[in-house]
PDB file of C-alpha atoms and ligand atoms in Angstrom:
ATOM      1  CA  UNK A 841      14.891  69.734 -19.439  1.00 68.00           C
ATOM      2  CA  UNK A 842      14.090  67.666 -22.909  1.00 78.00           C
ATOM      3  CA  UNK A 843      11.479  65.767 -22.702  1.00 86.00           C
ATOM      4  CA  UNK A 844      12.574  62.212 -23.869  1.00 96.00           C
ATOM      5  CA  UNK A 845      10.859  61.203 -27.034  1.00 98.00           C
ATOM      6  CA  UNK A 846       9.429  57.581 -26.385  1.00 98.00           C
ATOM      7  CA  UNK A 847       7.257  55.813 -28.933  1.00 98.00           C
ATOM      8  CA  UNK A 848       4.812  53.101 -28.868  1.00 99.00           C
ATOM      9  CA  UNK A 849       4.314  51.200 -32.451  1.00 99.00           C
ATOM     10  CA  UNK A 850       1.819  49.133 -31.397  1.00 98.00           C
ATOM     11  CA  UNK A 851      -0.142  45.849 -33.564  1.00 97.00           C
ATOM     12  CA  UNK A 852      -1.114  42.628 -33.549  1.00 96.00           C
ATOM     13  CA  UNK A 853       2.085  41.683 -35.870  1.00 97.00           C
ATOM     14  CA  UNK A 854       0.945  38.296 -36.343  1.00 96.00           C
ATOM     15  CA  UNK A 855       3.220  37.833 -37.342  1.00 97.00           C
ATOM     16  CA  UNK A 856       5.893  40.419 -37.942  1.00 98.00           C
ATOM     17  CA  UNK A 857       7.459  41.269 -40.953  1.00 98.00           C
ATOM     18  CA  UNK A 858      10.203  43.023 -43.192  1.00 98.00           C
ATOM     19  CA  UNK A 859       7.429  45.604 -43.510  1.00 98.00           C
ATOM     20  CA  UNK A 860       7.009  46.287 -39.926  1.00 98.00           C
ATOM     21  CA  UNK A 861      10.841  46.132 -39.287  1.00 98.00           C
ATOM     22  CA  UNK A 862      11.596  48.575 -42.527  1.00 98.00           C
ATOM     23  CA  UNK A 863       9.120  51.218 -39.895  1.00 98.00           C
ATOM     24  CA  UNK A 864      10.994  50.260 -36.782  1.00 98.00           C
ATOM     25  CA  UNK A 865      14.562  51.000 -38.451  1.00 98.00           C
ATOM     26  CA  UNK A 866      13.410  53.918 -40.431  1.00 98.00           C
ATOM     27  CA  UNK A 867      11.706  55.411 -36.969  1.00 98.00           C
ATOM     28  CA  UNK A 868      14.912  55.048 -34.754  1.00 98.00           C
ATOM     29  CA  UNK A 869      16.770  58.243 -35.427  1.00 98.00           C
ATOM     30  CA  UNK A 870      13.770  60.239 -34.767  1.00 98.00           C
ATOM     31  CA  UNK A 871      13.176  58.742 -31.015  1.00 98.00           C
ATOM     32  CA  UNK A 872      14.782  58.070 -28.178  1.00 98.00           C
ATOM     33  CA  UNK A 873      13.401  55.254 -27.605  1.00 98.00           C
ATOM     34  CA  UNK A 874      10.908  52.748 -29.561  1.00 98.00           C
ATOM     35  CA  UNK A 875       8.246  50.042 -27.527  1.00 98.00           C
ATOM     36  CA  UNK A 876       6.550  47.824 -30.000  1.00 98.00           C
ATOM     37  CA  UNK A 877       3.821  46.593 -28.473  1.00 98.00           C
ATOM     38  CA  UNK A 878       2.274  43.444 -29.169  1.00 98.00           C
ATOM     39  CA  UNK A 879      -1.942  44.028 -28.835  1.00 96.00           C
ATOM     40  CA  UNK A 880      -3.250  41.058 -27.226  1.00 93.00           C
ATOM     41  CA  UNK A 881      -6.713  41.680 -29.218  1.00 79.00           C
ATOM     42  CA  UNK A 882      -8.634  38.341 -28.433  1.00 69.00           C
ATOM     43  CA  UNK A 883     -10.918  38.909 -31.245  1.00 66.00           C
ATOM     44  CA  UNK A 884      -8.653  37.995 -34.356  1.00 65.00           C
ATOM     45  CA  UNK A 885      -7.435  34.186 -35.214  1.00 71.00           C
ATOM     46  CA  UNK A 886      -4.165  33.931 -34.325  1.00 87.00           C
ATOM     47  CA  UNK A 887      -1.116  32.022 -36.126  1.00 94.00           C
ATOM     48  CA  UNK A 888       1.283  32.650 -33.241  1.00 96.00           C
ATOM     49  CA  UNK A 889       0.655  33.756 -29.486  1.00 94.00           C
ATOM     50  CA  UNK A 890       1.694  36.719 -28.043  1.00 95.00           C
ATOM     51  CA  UNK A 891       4.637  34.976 -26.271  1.00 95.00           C
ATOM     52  CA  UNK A 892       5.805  33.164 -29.416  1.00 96.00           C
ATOM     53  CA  UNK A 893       5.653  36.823 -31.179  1.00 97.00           C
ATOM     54  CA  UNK A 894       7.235  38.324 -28.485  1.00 98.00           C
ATOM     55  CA  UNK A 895      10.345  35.794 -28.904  1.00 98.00           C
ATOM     56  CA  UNK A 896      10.490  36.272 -32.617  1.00 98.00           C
ATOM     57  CA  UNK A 897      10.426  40.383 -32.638  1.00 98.00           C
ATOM     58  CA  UNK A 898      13.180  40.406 -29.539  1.00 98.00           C
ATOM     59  CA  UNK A 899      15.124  38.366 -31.857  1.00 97.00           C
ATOM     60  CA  UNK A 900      15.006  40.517 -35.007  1.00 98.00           C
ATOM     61  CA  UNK A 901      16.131  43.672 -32.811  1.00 98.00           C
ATOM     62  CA  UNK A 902      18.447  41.529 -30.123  1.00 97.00           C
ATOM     63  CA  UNK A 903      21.491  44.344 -30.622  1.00 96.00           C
ATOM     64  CA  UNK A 904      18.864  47.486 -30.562  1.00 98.00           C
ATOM     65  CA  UNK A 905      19.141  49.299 -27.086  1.00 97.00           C
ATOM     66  CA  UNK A 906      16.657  51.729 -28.189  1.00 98.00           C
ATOM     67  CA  UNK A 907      14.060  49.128 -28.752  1.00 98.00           C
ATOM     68  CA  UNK A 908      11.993  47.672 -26.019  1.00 98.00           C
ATOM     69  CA  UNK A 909       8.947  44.429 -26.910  1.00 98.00           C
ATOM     70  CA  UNK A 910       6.130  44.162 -24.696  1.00 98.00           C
ATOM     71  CA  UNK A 911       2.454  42.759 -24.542  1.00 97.00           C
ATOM     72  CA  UNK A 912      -0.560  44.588 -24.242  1.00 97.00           C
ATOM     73  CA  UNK A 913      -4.147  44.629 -23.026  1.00 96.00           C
ATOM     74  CA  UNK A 914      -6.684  47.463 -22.967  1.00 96.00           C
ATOM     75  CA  UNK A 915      -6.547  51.113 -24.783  1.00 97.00           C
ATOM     76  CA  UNK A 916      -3.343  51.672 -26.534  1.00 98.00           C
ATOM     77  CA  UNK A 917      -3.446  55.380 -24.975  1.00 98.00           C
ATOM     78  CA  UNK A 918      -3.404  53.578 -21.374  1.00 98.00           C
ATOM     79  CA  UNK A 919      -0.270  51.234 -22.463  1.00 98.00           C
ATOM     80  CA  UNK A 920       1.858  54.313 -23.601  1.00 98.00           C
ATOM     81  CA  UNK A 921       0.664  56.292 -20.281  1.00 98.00           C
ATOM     82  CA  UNK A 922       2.070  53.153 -18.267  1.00 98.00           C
ATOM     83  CA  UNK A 923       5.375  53.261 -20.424  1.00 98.00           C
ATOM     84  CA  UNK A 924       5.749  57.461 -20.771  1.00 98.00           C
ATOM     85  CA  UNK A 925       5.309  57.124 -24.354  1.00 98.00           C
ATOM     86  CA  UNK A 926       4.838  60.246 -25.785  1.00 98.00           C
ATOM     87  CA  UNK A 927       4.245  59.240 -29.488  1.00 98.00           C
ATOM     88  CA  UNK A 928       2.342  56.457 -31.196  1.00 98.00           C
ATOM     89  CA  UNK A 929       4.139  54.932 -34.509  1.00 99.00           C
ATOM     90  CA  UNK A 930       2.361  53.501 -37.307  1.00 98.00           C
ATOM     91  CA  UNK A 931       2.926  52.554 -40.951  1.00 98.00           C
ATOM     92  CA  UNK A 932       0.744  53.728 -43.949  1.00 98.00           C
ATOM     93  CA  UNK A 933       0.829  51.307 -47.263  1.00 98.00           C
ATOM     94  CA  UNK A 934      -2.899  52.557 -49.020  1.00 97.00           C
ATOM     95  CA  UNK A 935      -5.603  54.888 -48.747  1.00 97.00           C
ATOM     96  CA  UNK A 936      -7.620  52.258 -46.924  1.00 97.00           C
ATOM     97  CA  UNK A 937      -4.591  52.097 -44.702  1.00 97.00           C
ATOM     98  CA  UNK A 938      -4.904  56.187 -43.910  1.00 98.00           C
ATOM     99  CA  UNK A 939      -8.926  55.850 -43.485  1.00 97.00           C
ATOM    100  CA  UNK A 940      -8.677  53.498 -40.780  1.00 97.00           C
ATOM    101  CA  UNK A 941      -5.384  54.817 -39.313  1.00 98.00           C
ATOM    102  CA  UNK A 942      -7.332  58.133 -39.818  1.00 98.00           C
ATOM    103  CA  UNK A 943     -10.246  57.006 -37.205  1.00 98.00           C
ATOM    104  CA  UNK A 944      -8.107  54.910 -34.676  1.00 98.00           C
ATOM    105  CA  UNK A 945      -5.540  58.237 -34.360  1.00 98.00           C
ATOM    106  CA  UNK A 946      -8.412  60.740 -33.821  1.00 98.00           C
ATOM    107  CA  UNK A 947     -10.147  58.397 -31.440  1.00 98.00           C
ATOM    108  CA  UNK A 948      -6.845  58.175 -29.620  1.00 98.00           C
ATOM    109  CA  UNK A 949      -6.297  61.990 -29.675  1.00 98.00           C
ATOM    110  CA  UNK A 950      -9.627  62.895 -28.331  1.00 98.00           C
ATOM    111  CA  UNK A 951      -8.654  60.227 -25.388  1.00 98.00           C
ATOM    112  CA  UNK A 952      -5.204  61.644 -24.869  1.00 98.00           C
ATOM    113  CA  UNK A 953      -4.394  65.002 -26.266  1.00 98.00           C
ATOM    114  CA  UNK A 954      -0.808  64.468 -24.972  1.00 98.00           C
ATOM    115  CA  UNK A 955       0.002  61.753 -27.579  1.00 98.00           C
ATOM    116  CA  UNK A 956       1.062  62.622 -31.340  1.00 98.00           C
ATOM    117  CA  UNK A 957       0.489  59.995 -33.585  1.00 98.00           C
ATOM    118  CA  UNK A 958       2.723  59.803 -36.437  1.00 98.00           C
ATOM    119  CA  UNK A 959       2.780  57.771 -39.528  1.00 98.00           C
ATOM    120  CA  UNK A 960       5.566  56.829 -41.689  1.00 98.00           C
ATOM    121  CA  UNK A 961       4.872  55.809 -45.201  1.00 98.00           C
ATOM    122  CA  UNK A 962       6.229  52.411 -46.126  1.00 98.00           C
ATOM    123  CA  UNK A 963       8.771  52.260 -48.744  1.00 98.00           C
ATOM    124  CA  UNK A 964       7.261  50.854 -52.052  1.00 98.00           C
ATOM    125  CA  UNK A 965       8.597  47.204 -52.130  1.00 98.00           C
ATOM    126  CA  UNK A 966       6.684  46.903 -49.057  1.00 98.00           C
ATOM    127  CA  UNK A 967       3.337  48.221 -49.589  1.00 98.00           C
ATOM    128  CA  UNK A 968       1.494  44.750 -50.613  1.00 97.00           C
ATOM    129  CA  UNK A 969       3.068  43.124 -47.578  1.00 98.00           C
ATOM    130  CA  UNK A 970       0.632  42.382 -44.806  1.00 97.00           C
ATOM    131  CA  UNK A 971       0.760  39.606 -41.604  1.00 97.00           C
ATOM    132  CA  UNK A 972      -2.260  38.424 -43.733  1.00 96.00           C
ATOM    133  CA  UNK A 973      -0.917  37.722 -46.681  1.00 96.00           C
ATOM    134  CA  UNK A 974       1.610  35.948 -45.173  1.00 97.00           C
ATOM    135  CA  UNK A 975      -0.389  33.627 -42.877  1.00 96.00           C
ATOM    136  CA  UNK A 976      -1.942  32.988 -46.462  1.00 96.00           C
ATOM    137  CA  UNK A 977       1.100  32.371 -48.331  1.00 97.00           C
ATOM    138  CA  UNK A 978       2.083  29.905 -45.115  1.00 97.00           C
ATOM    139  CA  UNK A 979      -1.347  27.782 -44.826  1.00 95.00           C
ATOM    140  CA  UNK A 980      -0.652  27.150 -48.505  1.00 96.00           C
ATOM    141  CA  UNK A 981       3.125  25.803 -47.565  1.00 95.00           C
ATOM    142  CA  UNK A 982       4.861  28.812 -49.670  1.00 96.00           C
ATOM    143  CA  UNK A 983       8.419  30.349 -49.037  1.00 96.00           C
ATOM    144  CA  UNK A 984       7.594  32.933 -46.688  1.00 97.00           C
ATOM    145  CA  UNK A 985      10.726  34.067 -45.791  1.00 96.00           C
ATOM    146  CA  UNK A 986      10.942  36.730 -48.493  1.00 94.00           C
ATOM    147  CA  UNK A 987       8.440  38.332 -45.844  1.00 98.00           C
ATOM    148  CA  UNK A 988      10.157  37.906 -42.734  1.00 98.00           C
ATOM    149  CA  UNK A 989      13.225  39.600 -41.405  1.00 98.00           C
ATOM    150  CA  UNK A 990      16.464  38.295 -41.475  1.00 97.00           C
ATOM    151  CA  UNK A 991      17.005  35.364 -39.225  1.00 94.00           C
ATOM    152  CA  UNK A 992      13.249  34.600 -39.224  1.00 97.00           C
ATOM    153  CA  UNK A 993      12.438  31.188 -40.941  1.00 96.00           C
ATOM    154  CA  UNK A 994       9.491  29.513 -41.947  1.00 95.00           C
ATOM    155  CA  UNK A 995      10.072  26.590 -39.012  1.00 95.00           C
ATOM    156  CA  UNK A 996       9.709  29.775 -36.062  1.00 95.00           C
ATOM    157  CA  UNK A 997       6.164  30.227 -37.510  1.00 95.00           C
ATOM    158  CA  UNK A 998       4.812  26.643 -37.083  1.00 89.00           C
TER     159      UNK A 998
HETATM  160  P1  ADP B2461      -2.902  46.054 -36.633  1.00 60.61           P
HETATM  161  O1  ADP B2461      -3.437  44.739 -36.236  1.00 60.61           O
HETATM  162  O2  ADP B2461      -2.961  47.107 -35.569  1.00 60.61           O
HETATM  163  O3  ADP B2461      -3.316  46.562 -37.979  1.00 60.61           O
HETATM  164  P2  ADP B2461      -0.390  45.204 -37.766  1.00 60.61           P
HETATM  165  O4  ADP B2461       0.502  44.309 -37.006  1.00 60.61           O
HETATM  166  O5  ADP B2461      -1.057  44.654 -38.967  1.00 60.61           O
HETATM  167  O6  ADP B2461      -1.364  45.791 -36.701  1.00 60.61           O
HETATM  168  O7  ADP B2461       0.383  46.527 -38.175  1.00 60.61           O
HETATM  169  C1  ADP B2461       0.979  47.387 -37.249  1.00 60.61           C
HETATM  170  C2  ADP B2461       1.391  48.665 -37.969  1.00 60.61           C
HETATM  171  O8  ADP B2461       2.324  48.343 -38.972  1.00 60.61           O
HETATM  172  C3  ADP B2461       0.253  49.404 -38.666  1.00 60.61           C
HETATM  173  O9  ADP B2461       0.485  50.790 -38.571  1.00 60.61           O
HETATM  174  C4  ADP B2461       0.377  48.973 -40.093  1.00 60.61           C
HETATM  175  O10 ADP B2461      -0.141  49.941 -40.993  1.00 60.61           O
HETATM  176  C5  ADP B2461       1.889  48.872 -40.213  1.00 60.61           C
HETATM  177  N1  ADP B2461       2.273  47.950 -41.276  1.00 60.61           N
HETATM  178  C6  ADP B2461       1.862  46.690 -41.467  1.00 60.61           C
HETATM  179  N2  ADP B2461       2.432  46.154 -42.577  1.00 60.61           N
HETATM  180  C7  ADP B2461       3.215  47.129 -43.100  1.00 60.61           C
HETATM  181  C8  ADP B2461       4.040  47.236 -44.272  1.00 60.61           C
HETATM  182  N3  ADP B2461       4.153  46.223 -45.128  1.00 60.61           N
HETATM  183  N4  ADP B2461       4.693  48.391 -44.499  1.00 60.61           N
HETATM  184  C9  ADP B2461       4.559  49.434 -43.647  1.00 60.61           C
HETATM  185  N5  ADP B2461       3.773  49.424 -42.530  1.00 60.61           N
HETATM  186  C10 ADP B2461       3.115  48.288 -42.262  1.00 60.61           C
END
């Protein structure tokens, strides 16, 4: 029998934007089935909590069957054991972006051989996009919704 392919994109997505989404929709046609995972990673500053970001990302993908949101603690390899994930999903904007991805996906394979990562680059218009930036753009009261996904306003991050 097939094994199902089941991915986890996991990340902090604090809080989530058209660059994360443009991933999400890009990855669907390769899996069966997509979990984004929200990390609950207690040492980074937070704009949102996890059940606020949760709310916001089940929005954005409210008529995707495919798509499942959860929260996480502990070793992303655990989480996708718990869920049968088979894959982990990430994005790749910069070279910086690959060195670190580079570390945290051979780290993961040596702690589960089982799991592929794979990376999808992120379309060009997207590269300079980053949660960051936009909790930046925010504290300094500008129009953040070019960021966010459609449906997500300004008023659902404060
Ligand atoms: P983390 O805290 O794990 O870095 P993020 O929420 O910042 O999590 O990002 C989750 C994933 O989404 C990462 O693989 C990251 O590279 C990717 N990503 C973030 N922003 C973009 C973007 N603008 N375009 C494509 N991928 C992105």
């Amino acid at each position: 029998m097939k094994q199902n392919r089941i991915a986890l994109f996991p990340g902090s997505f604090d809080p989530f934007t058209v660059g994360h989404e443009s991933i999400v929709r890009r990855a669907l046609p390769l899996f069966d089935k997509i979990i984004i995972g929200i990390g609950e990673n207690n040492s980074k500053t937070n704009l949102l909590n996890v059940a606020k970001r949760l709310d916001l990302i089940s929005k954005v993908f409210k008529d995707e069957t495919k798509i499942e949101i959860c929260t996480y603690k502990g070793l992303t390899v655990d989480f996708c054991l718990e869920k049968g994930c088979n894959y982990i999903l990430r994005g790749l904007r910069t070279s910086a972006d690959f060195e670190f991805e580079r570390a945290i996906g051979q780290t993961n394979k040596l702690l589960n051989s089982n799991i592929e990562t794979v990376f999808l680059l992120t379309l060009p218009e997207h590269t300079f996009i980053s949660s960051g930036i936009v909790r930046d753009v925010l504290k300094n009261n500008g129009p953040v919704e070019k960021f966010l996904p459609t449906g997500i306003t300004k008023k659902d991050l404060i």
